[in-house]
PDB file of C-alpha atoms in Angstrom:
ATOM      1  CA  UNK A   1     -42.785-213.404 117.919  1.00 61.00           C
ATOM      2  CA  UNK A   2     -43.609-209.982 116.922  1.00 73.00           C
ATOM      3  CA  UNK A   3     -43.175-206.883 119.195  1.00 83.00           C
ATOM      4  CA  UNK A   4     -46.274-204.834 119.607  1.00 88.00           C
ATOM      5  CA  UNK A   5     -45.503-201.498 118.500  1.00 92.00           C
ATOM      6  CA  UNK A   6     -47.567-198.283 120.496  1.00 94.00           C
ATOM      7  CA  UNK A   7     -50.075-196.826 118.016  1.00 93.00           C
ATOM      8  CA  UNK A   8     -50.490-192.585 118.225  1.00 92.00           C
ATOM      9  CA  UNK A   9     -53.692-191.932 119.650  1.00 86.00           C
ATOM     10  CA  UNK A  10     -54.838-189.970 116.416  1.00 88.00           C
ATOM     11  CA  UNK A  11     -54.721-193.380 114.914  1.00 90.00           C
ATOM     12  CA  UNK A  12     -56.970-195.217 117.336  1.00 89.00           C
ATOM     13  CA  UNK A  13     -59.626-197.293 116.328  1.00 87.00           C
ATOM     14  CA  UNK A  14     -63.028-195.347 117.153  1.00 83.00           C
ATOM     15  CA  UNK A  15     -64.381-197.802 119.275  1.00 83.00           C
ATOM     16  CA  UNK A  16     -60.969-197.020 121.606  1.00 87.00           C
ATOM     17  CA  UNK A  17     -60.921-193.210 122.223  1.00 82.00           C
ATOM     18  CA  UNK A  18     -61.565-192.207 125.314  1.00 75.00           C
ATOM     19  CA  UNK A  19     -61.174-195.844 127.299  1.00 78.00           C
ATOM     20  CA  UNK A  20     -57.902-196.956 126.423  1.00 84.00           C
ATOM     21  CA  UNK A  21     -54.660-196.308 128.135  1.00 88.00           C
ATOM     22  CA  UNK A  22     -52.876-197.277 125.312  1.00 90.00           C
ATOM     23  CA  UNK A  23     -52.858-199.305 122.161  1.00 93.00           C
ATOM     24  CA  UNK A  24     -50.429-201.232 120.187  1.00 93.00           C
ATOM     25  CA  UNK A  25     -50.359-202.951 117.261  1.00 92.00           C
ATOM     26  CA  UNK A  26     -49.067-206.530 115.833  1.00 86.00           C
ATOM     27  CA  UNK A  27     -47.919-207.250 112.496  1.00 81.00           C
ATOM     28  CA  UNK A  28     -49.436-210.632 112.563  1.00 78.00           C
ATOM     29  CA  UNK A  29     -52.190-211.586 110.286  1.00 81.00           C
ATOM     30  CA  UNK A  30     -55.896-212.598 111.438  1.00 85.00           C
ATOM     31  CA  UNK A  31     -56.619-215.613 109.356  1.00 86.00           C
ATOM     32  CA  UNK A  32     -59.752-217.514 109.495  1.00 87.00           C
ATOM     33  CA  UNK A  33     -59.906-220.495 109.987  1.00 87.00           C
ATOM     34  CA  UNK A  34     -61.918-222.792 107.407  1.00 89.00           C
ATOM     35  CA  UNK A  35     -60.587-221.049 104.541  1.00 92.00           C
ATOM     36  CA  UNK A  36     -56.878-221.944 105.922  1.00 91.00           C
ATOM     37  CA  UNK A  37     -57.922-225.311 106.430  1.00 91.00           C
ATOM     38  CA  UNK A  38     -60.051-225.930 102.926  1.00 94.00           C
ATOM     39  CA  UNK A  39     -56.435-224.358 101.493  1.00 95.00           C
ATOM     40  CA  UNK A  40     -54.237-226.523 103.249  1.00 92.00           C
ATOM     41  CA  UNK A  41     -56.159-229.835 102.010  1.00 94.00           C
ATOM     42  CA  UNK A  42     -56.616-228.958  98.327  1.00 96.00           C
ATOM     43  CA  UNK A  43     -53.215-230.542  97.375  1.00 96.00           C
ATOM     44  CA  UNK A  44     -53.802-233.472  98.997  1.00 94.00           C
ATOM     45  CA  UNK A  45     -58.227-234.065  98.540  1.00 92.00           C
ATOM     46  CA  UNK A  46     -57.148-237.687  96.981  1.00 91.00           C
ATOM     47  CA  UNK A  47     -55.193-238.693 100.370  1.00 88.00           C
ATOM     48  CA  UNK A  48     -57.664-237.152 102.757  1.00 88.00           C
ATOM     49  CA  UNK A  49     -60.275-239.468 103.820  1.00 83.00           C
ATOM     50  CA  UNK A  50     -63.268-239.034 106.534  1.00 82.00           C
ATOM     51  CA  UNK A  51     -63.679-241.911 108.813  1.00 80.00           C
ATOM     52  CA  UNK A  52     -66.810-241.768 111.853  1.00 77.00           C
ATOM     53  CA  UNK A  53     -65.025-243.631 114.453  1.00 71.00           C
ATOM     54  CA  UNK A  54     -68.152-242.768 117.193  1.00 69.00           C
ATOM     55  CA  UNK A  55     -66.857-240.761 120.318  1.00 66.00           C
ATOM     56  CA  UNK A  56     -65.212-243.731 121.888  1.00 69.00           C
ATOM     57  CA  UNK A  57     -62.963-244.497 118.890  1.00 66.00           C
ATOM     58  CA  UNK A  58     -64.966-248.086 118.129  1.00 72.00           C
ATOM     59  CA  UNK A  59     -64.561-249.244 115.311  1.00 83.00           C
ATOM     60  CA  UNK A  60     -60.637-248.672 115.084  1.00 86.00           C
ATOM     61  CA  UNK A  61     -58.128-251.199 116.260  1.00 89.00           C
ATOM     62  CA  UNK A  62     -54.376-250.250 116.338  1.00 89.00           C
ATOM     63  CA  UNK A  63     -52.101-253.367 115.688  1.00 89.00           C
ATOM     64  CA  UNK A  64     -48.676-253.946 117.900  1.00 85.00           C
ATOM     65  CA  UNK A  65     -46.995-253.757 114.266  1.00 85.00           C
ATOM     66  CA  UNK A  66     -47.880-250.462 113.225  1.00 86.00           C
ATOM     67  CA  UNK A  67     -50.904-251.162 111.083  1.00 89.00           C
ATOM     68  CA  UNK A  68     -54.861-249.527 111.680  1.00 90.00           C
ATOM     69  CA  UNK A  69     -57.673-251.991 111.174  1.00 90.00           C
ATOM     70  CA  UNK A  70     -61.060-249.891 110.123  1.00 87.00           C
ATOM     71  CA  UNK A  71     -64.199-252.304 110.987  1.00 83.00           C
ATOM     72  CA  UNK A  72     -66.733-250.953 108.847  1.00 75.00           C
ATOM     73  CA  UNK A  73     -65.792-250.570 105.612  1.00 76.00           C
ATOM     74  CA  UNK A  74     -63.306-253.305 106.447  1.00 83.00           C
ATOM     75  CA  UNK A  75     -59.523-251.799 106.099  1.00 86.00           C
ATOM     76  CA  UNK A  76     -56.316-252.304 106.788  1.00 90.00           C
ATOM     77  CA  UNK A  77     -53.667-249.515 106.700  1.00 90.00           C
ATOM     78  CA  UNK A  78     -50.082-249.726 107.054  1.00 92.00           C
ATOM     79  CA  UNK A  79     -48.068-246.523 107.844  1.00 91.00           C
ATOM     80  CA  UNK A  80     -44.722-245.709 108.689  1.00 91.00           C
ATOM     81  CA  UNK A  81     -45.961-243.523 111.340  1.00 92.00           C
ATOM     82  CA  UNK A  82     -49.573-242.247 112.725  1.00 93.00           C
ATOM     83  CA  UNK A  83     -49.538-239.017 114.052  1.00 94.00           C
ATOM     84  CA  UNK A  84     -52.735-238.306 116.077  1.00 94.00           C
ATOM     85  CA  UNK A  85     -53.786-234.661 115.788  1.00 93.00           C
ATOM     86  CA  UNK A  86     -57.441-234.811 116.273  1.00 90.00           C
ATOM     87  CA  UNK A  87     -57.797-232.414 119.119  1.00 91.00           C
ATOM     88  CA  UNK A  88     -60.208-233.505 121.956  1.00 90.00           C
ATOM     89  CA  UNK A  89     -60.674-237.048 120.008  1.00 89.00           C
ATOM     90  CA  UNK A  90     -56.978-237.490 120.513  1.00 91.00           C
ATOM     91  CA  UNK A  91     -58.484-239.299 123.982  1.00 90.00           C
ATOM     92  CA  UNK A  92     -60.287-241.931 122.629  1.00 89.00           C
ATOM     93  CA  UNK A  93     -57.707-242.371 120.034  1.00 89.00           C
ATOM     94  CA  UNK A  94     -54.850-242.798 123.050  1.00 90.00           C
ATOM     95  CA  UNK A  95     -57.237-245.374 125.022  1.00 89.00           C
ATOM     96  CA  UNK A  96     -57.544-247.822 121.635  1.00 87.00           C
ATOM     97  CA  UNK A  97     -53.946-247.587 120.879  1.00 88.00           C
ATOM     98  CA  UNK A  98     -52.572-248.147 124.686  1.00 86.00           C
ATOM     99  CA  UNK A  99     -51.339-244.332 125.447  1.00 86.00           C
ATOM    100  CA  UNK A 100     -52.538-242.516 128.332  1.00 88.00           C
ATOM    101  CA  UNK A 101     -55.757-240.500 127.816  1.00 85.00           C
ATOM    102  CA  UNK A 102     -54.248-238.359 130.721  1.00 86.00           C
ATOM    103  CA  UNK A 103     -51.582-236.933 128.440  1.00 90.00           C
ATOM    104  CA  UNK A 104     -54.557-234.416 127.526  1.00 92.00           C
ATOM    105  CA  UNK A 105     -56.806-232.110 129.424  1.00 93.00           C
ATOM    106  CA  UNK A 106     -60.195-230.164 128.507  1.00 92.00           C
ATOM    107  CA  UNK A 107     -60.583-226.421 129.718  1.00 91.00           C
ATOM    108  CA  UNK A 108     -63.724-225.317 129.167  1.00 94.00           C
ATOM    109  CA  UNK A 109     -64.916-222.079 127.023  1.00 95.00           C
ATOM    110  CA  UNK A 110     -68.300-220.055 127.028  1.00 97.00           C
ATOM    111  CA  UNK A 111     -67.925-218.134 123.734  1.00 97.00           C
ATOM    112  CA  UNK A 112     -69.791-215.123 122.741  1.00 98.00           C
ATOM    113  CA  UNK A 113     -71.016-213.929 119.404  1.00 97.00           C
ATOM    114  CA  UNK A 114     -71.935-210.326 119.522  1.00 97.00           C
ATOM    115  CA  UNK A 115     -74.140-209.038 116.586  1.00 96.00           C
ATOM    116  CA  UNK A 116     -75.094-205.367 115.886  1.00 95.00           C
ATOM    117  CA  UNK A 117     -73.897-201.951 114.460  1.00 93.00           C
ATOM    118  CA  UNK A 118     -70.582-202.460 115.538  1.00 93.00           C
ATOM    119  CA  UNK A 119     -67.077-201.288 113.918  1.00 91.00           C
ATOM    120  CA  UNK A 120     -64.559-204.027 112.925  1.00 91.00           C
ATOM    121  CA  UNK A 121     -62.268-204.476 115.415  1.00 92.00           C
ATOM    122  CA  UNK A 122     -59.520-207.456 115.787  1.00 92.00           C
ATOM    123  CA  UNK A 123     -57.462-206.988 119.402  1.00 91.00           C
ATOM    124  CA  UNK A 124     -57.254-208.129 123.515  1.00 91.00           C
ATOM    125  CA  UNK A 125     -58.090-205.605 125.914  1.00 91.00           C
ATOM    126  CA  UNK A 126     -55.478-206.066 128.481  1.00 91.00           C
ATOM    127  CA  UNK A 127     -55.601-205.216 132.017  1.00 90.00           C
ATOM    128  CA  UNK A 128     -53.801-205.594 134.829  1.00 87.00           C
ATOM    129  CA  UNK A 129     -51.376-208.374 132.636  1.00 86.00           C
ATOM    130  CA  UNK A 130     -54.811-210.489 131.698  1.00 89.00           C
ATOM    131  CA  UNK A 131     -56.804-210.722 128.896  1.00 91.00           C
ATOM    132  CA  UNK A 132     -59.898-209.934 129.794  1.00 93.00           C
ATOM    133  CA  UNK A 133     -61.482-209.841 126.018  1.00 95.00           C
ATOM    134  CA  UNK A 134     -60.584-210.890 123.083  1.00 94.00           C
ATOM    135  CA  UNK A 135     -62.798-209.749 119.871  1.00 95.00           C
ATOM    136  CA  UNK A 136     -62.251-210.817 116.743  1.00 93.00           C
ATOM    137  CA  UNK A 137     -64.436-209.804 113.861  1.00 93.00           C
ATOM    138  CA  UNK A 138     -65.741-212.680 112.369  1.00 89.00           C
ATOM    139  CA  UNK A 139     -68.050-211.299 109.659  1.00 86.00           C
ATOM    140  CA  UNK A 140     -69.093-207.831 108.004  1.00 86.00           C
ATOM    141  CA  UNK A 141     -73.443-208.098 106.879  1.00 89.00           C
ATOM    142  CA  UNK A 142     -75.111-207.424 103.933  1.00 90.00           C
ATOM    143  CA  UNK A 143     -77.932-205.568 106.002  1.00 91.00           C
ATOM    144  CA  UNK A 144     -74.793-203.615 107.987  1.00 89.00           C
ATOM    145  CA  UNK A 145     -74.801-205.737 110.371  1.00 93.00           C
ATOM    146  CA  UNK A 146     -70.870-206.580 111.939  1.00 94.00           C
ATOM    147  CA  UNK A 147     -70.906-209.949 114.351  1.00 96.00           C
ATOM    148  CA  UNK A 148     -67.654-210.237 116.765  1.00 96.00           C
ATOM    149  CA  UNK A 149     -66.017-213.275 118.330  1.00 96.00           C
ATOM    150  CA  UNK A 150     -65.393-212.641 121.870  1.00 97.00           C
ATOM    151  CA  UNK A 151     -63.077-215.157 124.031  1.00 95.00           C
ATOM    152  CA  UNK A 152     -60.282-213.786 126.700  1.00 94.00           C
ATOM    153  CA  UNK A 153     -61.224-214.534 130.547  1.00 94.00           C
ATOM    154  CA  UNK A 154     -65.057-213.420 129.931  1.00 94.00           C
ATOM    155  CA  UNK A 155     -65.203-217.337 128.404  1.00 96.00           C
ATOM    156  CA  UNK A 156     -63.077-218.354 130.635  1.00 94.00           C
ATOM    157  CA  UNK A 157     -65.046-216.922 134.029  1.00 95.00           C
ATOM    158  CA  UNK A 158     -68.218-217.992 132.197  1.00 96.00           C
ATOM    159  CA  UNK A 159     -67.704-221.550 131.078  1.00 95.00           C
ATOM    160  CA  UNK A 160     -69.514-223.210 134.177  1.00 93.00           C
ATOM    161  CA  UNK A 161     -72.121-220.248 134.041  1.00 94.00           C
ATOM    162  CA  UNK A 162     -75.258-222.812 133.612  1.00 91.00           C
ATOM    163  CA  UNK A 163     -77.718-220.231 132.066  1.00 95.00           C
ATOM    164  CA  UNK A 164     -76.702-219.318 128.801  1.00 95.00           C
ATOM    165  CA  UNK A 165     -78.642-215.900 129.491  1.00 96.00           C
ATOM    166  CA  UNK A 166     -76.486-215.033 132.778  1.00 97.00           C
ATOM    167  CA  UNK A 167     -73.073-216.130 130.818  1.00 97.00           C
ATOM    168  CA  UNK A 168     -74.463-213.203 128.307  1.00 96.00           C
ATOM    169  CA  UNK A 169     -75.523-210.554 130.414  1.00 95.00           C
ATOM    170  CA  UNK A 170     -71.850-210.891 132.334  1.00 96.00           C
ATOM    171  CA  UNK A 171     -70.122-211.094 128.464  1.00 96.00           C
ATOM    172  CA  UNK A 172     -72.260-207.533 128.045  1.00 95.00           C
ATOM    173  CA  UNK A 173     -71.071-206.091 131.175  1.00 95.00           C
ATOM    174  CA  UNK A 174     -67.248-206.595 130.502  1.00 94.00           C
ATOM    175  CA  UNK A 175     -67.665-205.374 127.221  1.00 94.00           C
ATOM    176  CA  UNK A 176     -69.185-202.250 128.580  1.00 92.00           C
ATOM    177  CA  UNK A 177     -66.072-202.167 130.832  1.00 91.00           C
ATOM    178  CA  UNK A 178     -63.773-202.523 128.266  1.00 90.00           C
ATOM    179  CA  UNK A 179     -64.949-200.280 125.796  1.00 90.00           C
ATOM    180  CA  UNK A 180     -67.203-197.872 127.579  1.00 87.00           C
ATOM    181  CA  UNK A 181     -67.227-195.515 124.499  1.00 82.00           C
ATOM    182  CA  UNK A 182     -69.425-198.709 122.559  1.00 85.00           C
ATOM    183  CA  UNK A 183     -72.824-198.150 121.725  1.00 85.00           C
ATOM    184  CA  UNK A 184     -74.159-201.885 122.282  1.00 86.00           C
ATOM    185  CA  UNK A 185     -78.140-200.735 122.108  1.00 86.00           C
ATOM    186  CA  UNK A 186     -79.594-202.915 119.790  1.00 89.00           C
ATOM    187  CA  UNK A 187     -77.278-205.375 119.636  1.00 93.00           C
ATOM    188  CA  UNK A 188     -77.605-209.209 120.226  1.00 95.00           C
ATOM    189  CA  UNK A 189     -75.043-211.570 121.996  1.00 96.00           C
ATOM    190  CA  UNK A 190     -75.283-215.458 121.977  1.00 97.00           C
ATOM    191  CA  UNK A 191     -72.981-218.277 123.647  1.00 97.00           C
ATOM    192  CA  UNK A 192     -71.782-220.994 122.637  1.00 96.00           C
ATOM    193  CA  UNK A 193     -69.796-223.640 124.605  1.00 95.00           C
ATOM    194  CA  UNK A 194     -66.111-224.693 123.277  1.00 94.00           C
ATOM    195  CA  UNK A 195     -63.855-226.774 124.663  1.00 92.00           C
ATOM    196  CA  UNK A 196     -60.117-226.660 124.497  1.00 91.00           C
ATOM    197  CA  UNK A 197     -58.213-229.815 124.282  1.00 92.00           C
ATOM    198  CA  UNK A 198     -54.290-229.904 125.123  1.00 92.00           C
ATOM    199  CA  UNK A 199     -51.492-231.699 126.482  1.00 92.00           C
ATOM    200  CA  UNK A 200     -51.863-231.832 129.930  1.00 92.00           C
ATOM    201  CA  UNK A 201     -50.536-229.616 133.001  1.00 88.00           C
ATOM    202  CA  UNK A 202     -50.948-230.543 136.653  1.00 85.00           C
ATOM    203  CA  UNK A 203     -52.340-226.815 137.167  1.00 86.00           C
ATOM    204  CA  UNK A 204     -54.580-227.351 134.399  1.00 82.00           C
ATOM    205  CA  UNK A 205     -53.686-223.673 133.009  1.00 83.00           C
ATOM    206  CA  UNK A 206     -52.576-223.707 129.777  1.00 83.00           C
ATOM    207  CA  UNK A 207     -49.510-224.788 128.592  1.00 87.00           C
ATOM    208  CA  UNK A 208     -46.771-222.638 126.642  1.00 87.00           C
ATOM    209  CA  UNK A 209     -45.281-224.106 123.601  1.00 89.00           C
ATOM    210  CA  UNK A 210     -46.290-227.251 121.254  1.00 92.00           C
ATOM    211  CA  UNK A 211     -46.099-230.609 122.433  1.00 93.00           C
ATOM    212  CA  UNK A 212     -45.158-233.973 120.554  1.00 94.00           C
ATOM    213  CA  UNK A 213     -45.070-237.304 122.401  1.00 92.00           C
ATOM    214  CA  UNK A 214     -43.954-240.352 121.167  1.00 91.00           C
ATOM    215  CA  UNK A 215     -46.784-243.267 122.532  1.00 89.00           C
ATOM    216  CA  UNK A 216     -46.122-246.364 120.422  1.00 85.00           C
ATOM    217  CA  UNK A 217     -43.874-247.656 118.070  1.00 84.00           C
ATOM    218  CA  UNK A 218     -43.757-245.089 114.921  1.00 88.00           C
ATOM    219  CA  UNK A 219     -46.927-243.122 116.697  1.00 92.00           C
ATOM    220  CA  UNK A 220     -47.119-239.612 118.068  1.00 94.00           C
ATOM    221  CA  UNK A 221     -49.798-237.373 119.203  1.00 94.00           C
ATOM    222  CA  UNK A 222     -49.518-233.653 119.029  1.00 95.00           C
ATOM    223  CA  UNK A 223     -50.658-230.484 120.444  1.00 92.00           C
ATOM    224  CA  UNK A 224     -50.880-227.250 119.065  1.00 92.00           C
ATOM    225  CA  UNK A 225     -52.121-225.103 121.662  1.00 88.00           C
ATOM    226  CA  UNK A 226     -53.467-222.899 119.533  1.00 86.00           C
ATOM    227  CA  UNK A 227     -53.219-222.205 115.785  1.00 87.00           C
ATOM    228  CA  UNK A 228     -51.060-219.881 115.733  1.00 84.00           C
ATOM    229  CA  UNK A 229     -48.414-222.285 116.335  1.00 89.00           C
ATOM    230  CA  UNK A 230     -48.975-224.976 113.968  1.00 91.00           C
ATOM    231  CA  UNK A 231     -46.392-224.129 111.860  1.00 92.00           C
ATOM    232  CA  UNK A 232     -43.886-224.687 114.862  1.00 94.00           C
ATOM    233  CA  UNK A 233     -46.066-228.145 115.554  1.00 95.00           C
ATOM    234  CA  UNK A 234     -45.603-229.449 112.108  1.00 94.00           C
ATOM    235  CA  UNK A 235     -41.308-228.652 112.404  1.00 95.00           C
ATOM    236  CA  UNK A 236     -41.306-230.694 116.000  1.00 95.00           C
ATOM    237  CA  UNK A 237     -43.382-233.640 114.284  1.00 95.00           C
ATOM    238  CA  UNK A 238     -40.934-233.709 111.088  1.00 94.00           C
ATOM    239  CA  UNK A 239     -37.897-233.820 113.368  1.00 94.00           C
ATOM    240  CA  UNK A 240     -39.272-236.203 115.895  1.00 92.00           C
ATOM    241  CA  UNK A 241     -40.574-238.516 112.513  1.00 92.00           C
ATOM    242  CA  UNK A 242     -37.013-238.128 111.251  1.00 91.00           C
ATOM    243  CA  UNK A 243     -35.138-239.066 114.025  1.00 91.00           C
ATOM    244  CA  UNK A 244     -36.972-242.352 114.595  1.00 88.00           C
ATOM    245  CA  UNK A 245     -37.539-243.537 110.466  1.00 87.00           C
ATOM    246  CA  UNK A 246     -34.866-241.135 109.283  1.00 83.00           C
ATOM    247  CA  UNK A 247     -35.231-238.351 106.498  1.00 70.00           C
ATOM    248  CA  UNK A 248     -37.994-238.829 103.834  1.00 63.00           C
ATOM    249  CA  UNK A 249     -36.940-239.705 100.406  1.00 55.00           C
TER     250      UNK A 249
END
């Protein structure tokens, strides 16, 4: 991990002077996240393929022996090992294959897109020891426009919030808290709901680390947590594939 370093208050961010107790800065990059995907499948586009299994996983059927039957077009693959990484589908995909769909849990987000004149700011606003905002700017407009990302406990606290105009007018209000200094006249904020799927804890709060668990004969499923440590994720599932079907050639 890298320490947060304390940031002199002549170099504050604008939107920070004069509400901030302090500020400290990361030397961790903000990467987004379909371009690091589309990169991370180039090499491979001829061994990537996109199979609609429905929401229930139909139309799979995983074998005793190791091998995945596709009904429709009709297939039959034979791996050394299945790794299932598909995030909240990794349910479904644990019911067809006989693991326990309770190795995962769902905690729900109300996100928040914020749209206006606003600077470009990437940080959590931390009080107290919680994050009570997290905004990340997601993209800079032609027409001047700046929209932010905002997650932390506002999409936490606002996930059963029914009314998507409610969960928006409380997103406003801690924003206003959080950076009082913001001019948010004029600008527009929108929800959208998000749901985060992980191994499971039996306080449902979120759990620290990745997570790899054998379920089968040569199959694992795996949890990130969040993307920041998928690198970490894709060590644990190398070592736990090696020590079962030993070191690739």
């Amino acid at each position: 991990a890298t320490p947060p370093e304390r940031v002199s208050d002549t170099e504050w961010p604008e939107a920070l002077r004069g509400s901030a107790c302090g500020v400290y800065a990361m030397a961790e990059p903000v990467v987004d996240p379909a371009t690091l995907l589309a990169a991370l499948a180039a090499p491979h586009r001829g061994r990537i393929v996109r199979y609609e299994a429905g929401p229930d996983g139909g139309g799979v059927d995983f074998r005793p022996d190791g091998a995945v039957r596709l009904a429709a077009p009709a297939l039959e693959l034979r791996p050394r090992a299945t790794l299932f990484a598909a995030g909240e589908g990794n349910a479904a995909l644990l019911a067809r294959a006989g693991g326990d769909p309770g190795t995962m849990q769902r905690r729900p987000l109300c996100m928040f897109l914020v749209r206006g004149r606003l600077p470009a700011l990437f940080g959590h606003c931390v009080v107290g020891g919680t994050n009570v905002l997290t905004i990340t700017t997601a993209a800079e407009r032609p027409d001047g426009d700046t929209v932010w990302l905002v997650g932390g406990a506002a999409a936490e606290e606002n996930a059963a919030c029914p009314e998507e105009a409610l969960a928006c007018r409380s997103a406003a209000a801690a924003l206003r808290r959080g950076l009082p200094g913001l001019e948010l006249r004029g600008a527009r904020i929108a929800a959208y709901r998000a749901v985060r799927a992980e191994a499971s804890r039996s306080d449902h709060r979120r759990p620290s680390g990745v997570h790899v668990t054998r379920v089968g004969p040569s199959r694992w499923v795996a949890w990130p947590t969040k993307l920041a440590l998928a690198p970490l994720l894709a060590d644990e599932v190398h070592a736990e594939m090696a020590r079962e079907l030993g070191a690739p050639s």
